[in-house]
């Protein structure tokens, strides 16, 4: 019994990966002390996860912020680089990025560990999961193109408020004098969202994150990720029942590929690996014959 309890309390390896990722994204530690943004050559590179460009510690760019900036200047030049980068990330990893390589996702995971009553997934949460696609189209694409402002970064992004807005305002007296309604709104929204994440698993990822919405389109075709061995799977749906995301099956668009389902599969049919598209095509052709 004691050994079982020790195992239960052991920190998942995934959290170590998330922590290392967050540190690597934001390893400009002097930036936090000085309240200044790093502007070196690395800022021309995008990290896979949601991590604000303006964070004092950030050494690279946020893919969503870069996409909006590219769309703002699209009348002069098309943002081939950022679109290509996002497609590459999506094709390689899909929402594995959400489960392992996103600092704001890591924060949500930690908040949900606080012992409180939890809101379980239901029909309402499944419907709300489509809201992130609306935000992707409206705030990430249309507002930058029509209004010429980075809609998501300016009006919504809680990661930007937490990582950049609050630290920069705290360290700069000039910015403190410029605080207005918009900054106050984003702080209130951040607090509300963080509280919600205590009770509702990854509320931002599930309902609001446009980057997750974008990567979800590549989830079924990503090169690497969680996969199910069809020869072992008995379709008992134990994996779907235990999952706290609004999934209908393993590695669908809502799956963040965290790997928790591996531990409840009675047949050991779920594991991380390379998705063999060629094998699937052969199996389909054999069935057709």
Short mmCIF file of C-alpha atoms in Angstrom, two decimals:
data_model
loop_
_atom_site.label_atom_id
_atom_site.label_comp_id
_atom_site.label_asym_id
_atom_site.label_seq_id
_atom_site.Cartn_x
_atom_site.Cartn_y
_atom_site.Cartn_z
CA UNK A 1 0.00 0.00 0.00
CA UNK A 2 2.81 2.43 0.85
CA UNK A 3 4.54 1.76 -2.45
CA UNK A 4 1.29 2.44 -4.34
CA UNK A 5 0.90 5.76 -2.55
CA UNK A 6 4.45 6.80 -3.43
CA UNK A 7 3.80 6.00 -7.07
CA UNK A 8 0.58 7.98 -7.01
CA UNK A 9 2.37 11.08 -5.71
CA UNK A 10 5.20 10.85 -8.24
CA UNK A 11 5.38 13.88 -10.54
CA UNK A 12 4.55 12.91 -14.15
CA UNK A 13 7.44 13.08 -16.62
CA UNK A 14 5.25 15.27 -18.82
CA UNK A 15 5.35 18.04 -16.21
CA UNK A 16 9.15 18.00 -16.27
CA UNK A 17 9.04 18.47 -20.05
CA UNK A 18 6.55 21.32 -19.64
CA UNK A 19 8.71 23.00 -17.00
CA UNK A 20 11.89 22.69 -19.08
CA UNK A 21 10.03 24.07 -22.10
CA UNK A 22 8.74 27.08 -20.16
CA UNK A 23 12.25 27.85 -18.89
CA UNK A 24 13.81 27.49 -22.35
CA UNK A 25 11.20 29.79 -23.89
CA UNK A 26 11.87 32.42 -21.21
CA UNK A 27 15.55 32.07 -20.32
CA UNK A 28 16.33 35.79 -20.63
CA UNK A 29 16.24 36.11 -16.85
CA UNK A 30 17.81 39.57 -16.82
CA UNK A 31 14.81 40.83 -18.73
CA UNK A 32 12.57 40.21 -15.72
CA UNK A 33 14.95 42.11 -13.46
CA UNK A 34 15.25 45.07 -15.85
CA UNK A 35 11.67 45.06 -17.09
CA UNK A 36 12.87 45.09 -20.71
CA UNK A 37 12.13 42.92 -23.74
CA UNK A 38 14.83 40.86 -25.41
CA UNK A 39 15.28 42.01 -29.03
CA UNK A 40 18.07 39.73 -30.26
CA UNK A 41 18.19 37.63 -33.41
CA UNK A 42 16.31 34.74 -31.79
CA UNK A 43 13.16 36.85 -31.79
CA UNK A 44 12.89 36.07 -35.48
CA UNK A 45 12.20 32.43 -34.58
CA UNK A 46 8.84 31.10 -33.38
CA UNK A 47 8.42 28.66 -30.50
CA UNK A 48 5.67 26.01 -30.93
CA UNK A 49 3.59 26.92 -27.85
CA UNK A 50 1.73 30.01 -26.70
CA UNK A 51 4.38 32.32 -25.20
CA UNK A 52 4.17 36.10 -25.47
CA UNK A 53 6.76 37.95 -27.58
CA UNK A 54 6.69 40.83 -25.09
CA UNK A 55 7.46 38.68 -22.05
CA UNK A 56 10.70 40.10 -20.56
CA UNK A 57 12.15 36.60 -20.46
CA UNK A 58 11.08 35.48 -23.94
CA UNK A 59 13.95 34.76 -26.33
CA UNK A 60 11.72 33.93 -29.33
CA UNK A 61 8.35 34.85 -30.79
CA UNK A 62 4.83 33.57 -30.21
CA UNK A 63 3.38 31.87 -33.32
CA UNK A 64 -0.03 33.52 -32.85
CA UNK A 65 1.44 36.99 -32.39
CA UNK A 66 3.66 36.48 -35.42
CA UNK A 67 0.71 35.29 -37.51
CA UNK A 68 -1.31 38.39 -36.62
CA UNK A 69 1.65 40.67 -37.34
CA UNK A 70 2.10 38.93 -40.68
CA UNK A 71 -1.56 39.42 -41.56
CA UNK A 72 -1.31 43.11 -40.62
CA UNK A 73 1.38 43.55 -43.27
CA UNK A 74 -0.11 41.05 -45.75
CA UNK A 75 -1.13 43.82 -48.14
CA UNK A 76 2.59 44.41 -48.67
CA UNK A 77 3.94 40.88 -48.32
CA UNK A 78 2.35 37.50 -47.67
CA UNK A 79 3.41 35.85 -44.33
CA UNK A 80 4.86 32.71 -45.93
CA UNK A 81 7.37 32.12 -43.12
CA UNK A 82 4.95 32.10 -40.21
CA UNK A 83 2.29 30.10 -42.06
CA UNK A 84 4.92 27.59 -43.12
CA UNK A 85 6.21 27.37 -39.55
CA UNK A 86 2.73 26.74 -38.14
CA UNK A 87 1.98 24.12 -40.76
CA UNK A 88 5.30 22.42 -40.04
CA UNK A 89 4.63 22.37 -36.28
CA UNK A 90 1.13 21.04 -36.94
CA UNK A 91 2.20 18.31 -39.34
CA UNK A 92 5.03 17.15 -37.10
CA UNK A 93 3.31 17.20 -33.69
CA UNK A 94 -0.29 18.41 -33.84
CA UNK A 95 -1.70 19.06 -30.37
CA UNK A 96 1.17 17.19 -28.75
CA UNK A 97 2.44 20.78 -28.51
CA UNK A 98 -0.55 21.66 -26.31
CA UNK A 99 0.09 18.73 -24.00
CA UNK A 100 3.87 19.03 -23.68
CA UNK A 101 5.29 22.26 -25.12
CA UNK A 102 2.96 25.08 -24.01
CA UNK A 103 3.80 27.04 -20.82
CA UNK A 104 0.25 28.34 -20.41
CA UNK A 105 -1.05 24.78 -20.69
CA UNK A 106 1.39 23.79 -17.94
CA UNK A 107 0.01 26.52 -15.70
CA UNK A 108 -3.53 25.25 -16.26
CA UNK A 109 -2.45 21.70 -15.40
CA UNK A 110 -0.97 22.90 -12.10
CA UNK A 111 -4.04 24.97 -11.19
CA UNK A 112 -6.34 22.01 -11.77
CA UNK A 113 -4.39 19.97 -9.21
CA UNK A 114 -5.71 22.23 -6.43
CA UNK A 115 -8.15 20.01 -4.50
CA UNK A 116 -11.66 21.34 -5.20
CA UNK A 117 -14.85 19.94 -6.73
CA UNK A 118 -14.31 19.58 -10.48
CA UNK A 119 -16.60 20.29 -13.41
CA UNK A 120 -16.80 17.17 -15.55
CA UNK A 121 -17.10 17.28 -19.32
CA UNK A 122 -20.63 17.20 -20.67
CA UNK A 123 -22.69 18.31 -23.67
CA UNK A 124 -22.25 21.97 -22.81
CA UNK A 125 -18.43 21.74 -22.65
CA UNK A 126 -18.40 19.87 -25.97
CA UNK A 127 -20.39 22.68 -27.59
CA UNK A 128 -18.15 25.33 -25.98
CA UNK A 129 -15.08 23.57 -27.43
CA UNK A 130 -16.08 24.97 -30.84
CA UNK A 131 -15.74 28.55 -29.56
CA UNK A 132 -11.95 28.49 -30.07
CA UNK A 133 -12.47 28.10 -33.81
CA UNK A 134 -14.66 31.22 -33.83
CA UNK A 135 -11.92 33.10 -31.95
CA UNK A 136 -9.31 31.83 -34.44
CA UNK A 137 -11.26 33.16 -37.42
CA UNK A 138 -12.52 36.39 -35.85
CA UNK A 139 -9.70 37.62 -33.60
CA UNK A 140 -6.62 36.05 -35.23
CA UNK A 141 -7.56 36.41 -38.90
CA UNK A 142 -10.40 38.84 -39.62
CA UNK A 143 -9.68 41.64 -37.11
CA UNK A 144 -6.00 41.91 -38.15
CA UNK A 145 -7.02 42.00 -41.81
CA UNK A 146 -9.94 44.42 -41.43
CA UNK A 147 -9.15 46.55 -38.38
CA UNK A 148 -5.35 46.30 -38.74
CA UNK A 149 -4.85 45.43 -35.06
CA UNK A 150 -3.69 42.11 -33.54
CA UNK A 151 -7.14 41.21 -32.24
CA UNK A 152 -6.35 38.23 -30.05
CA UNK A 153 -3.20 39.72 -28.52
CA UNK A 154 -4.84 43.08 -27.88
CA UNK A 155 -8.23 42.06 -26.53
CA UNK A 156 -7.99 38.51 -25.15
CA UNK A 157 -4.64 36.74 -24.75
CA UNK A 158 -4.31 35.81 -21.04
CA UNK A 159 -0.77 34.48 -21.57
CA UNK A 160 0.31 37.92 -22.80
CA UNK A 161 -1.24 39.61 -19.78
CA UNK A 162 0.43 37.23 -17.34
CA UNK A 163 3.84 36.96 -18.99
CA UNK A 164 4.23 40.46 -20.43
CA UNK A 165 1.60 42.97 -19.33
CA UNK A 166 1.84 42.53 -15.56
CA UNK A 167 5.68 42.15 -15.32
CA UNK A 168 6.32 45.14 -17.61
CA UNK A 169 3.83 47.40 -15.82
CA UNK A 170 5.24 46.34 -12.46
CA UNK A 171 8.79 47.30 -13.47
CA UNK A 172 8.05 50.49 -15.45
CA UNK A 173 6.59 53.58 -13.78
CA UNK A 174 5.79 55.16 -17.15
CA UNK A 175 3.58 52.21 -18.08
CA UNK A 176 1.87 52.37 -14.70
CA UNK A 177 0.66 55.87 -15.59
CA UNK A 178 -0.78 54.61 -18.89
CA UNK A 179 -2.99 51.87 -17.45
CA UNK A 180 -6.49 52.13 -18.86
CA UNK A 181 -9.68 50.14 -19.35
CA UNK A 182 -8.17 47.65 -21.80
CA UNK A 183 -5.39 46.55 -19.44
CA UNK A 184 -7.82 46.35 -16.52
CA UNK A 185 -10.20 44.22 -18.60
CA UNK A 186 -7.42 41.81 -19.53
CA UNK A 187 -6.28 41.47 -15.91
CA UNK A 188 -9.85 40.76 -14.74
CA UNK A 189 -10.27 38.26 -17.57
CA UNK A 190 -6.98 36.56 -16.64
CA UNK A 191 -7.98 36.22 -12.99
CA UNK A 192 -11.42 34.86 -13.91
CA UNK A 193 -9.88 32.37 -16.31
CA UNK A 194 -7.26 31.14 -13.83
CA UNK A 195 -9.95 30.61 -11.19
CA UNK A 196 -12.06 28.74 -13.73
CA UNK A 197 -9.11 26.47 -14.56
CA UNK A 198 -9.04 25.30 -10.94
CA UNK A 199 -12.50 23.79 -11.36
CA UNK A 200 -12.59 23.08 -15.10
CA UNK A 201 -9.70 21.19 -16.71
CA UNK A 202 -7.75 23.40 -19.15
CA UNK A 203 -10.64 25.78 -19.74
CA UNK A 204 -8.57 28.07 -21.95
CA UNK A 205 -7.22 25.22 -24.11
CA UNK A 206 -10.62 23.63 -24.51
CA UNK A 207 -12.78 26.67 -25.17
CA UNK A 208 -10.71 29.71 -26.14
CA UNK A 209 -7.21 28.98 -27.47
CA UNK A 210 -6.95 29.71 -31.21
CA UNK A 211 -3.47 28.14 -31.39
CA UNK A 212 -4.92 24.88 -30.11
CA UNK A 213 -7.72 25.24 -32.66
CA UNK A 214 -5.14 25.62 -35.42
CA UNK A 215 -3.05 22.65 -34.31
CA UNK A 216 -6.18 20.53 -33.86
CA UNK A 217 -6.73 20.58 -37.62
CA UNK A 218 -3.45 18.66 -38.01
CA UNK A 219 -3.99 16.25 -35.10
CA UNK A 220 -5.37 13.35 -37.18
CA UNK A 221 -2.48 13.58 -39.68
CA UNK A 222 0.46 14.60 -37.47
CA UNK A 223 3.71 12.66 -37.90
CA UNK A 224 4.30 11.95 -34.20
CA UNK A 225 1.89 11.58 -31.31
CA UNK A 226 -0.38 9.27 -29.38
CA UNK A 227 -1.61 6.31 -31.38
CA UNK A 228 -3.88 3.30 -30.95
CA UNK A 229 -2.96 -0.21 -32.06
CA UNK A 230 -6.12 -1.36 -33.93
CA UNK A 231 -5.19 -5.02 -33.44
CA UNK A 232 -5.24 -4.66 -29.64
CA UNK A 233 -8.07 -2.13 -29.23
CA UNK A 234 -11.40 -3.62 -28.13
CA UNK A 235 -13.29 -0.28 -28.33
CA UNK A 236 -14.14 -0.35 -24.62
CA UNK A 237 -13.87 3.49 -24.54
CA UNK A 238 -12.08 3.50 -21.18
CA UNK A 239 -9.69 6.07 -22.69
CA UNK A 240 -12.51 8.43 -23.71
CA UNK A 241 -14.28 8.14 -20.36
CA UNK A 242 -11.20 9.03 -18.32
CA UNK A 243 -10.03 11.87 -20.57
CA UNK A 244 -10.77 15.34 -19.21
CA UNK A 245 -10.74 16.91 -22.67
CA UNK A 246 -13.84 16.78 -24.87
CA UNK A 247 -12.59 13.92 -27.02
CA UNK A 248 -14.69 11.41 -28.92
CA UNK A 249 -11.70 9.17 -29.61
CA UNK A 250 -7.95 9.15 -29.02
CA UNK A 251 -6.08 11.71 -31.15
CA UNK A 252 -9.13 13.47 -32.51
CA UNK A 253 -9.12 17.28 -32.73
CA UNK A 254 -9.73 17.80 -29.00
CA UNK A 255 -6.97 15.43 -27.85
CA UNK A 256 -3.88 17.21 -26.45
CA UNK A 257 -1.93 13.93 -26.58
CA UNK A 258 -1.01 14.05 -22.90
CA UNK A 259 -0.78 10.26 -22.75
CA UNK A 260 -2.88 9.73 -19.61
CA UNK A 261 -5.11 7.32 -21.52
CA UNK A 262 -2.20 4.87 -21.84
CA UNK A 263 -2.52 3.99 -18.15
CA UNK A 264 -6.22 3.06 -18.26
CA UNK A 265 -6.22 1.00 -21.46
CA UNK A 266 -6.76 -2.63 -20.31
CA UNK A 267 -5.21 -3.99 -23.52
CA UNK A 268 -2.14 -1.72 -23.62
CA UNK A 269 -3.19 -0.56 -27.08
CA UNK A 270 -2.25 3.12 -26.67
CA UNK A 271 1.28 4.47 -26.95
CA UNK A 272 3.37 7.30 -28.38
CA UNK A 273 4.90 6.76 -31.77
CA UNK A 274 5.12 7.67 -35.43
CA UNK A 275 1.84 7.54 -37.30
CA UNK A 276 2.36 5.10 -40.17
CA UNK A 277 0.18 6.48 -42.96
CA UNK A 278 1.49 3.94 -45.49
CA UNK A 279 0.40 1.04 -43.30
CA UNK A 280 -3.08 2.52 -42.92
CA UNK A 281 -3.44 2.93 -46.68
CA UNK A 282 -2.41 -0.71 -47.22
CA UNK A 283 -4.93 -1.90 -44.62
CA UNK A 284 -7.70 0.10 -46.30
CA UNK A 285 -6.82 -1.25 -49.75
CA UNK A 286 -6.75 -4.83 -48.44
CA UNK A 287 -10.21 -4.39 -46.91
CA UNK A 288 -11.54 -2.97 -50.17
CA UNK A 289 -10.18 -5.98 -52.07
#
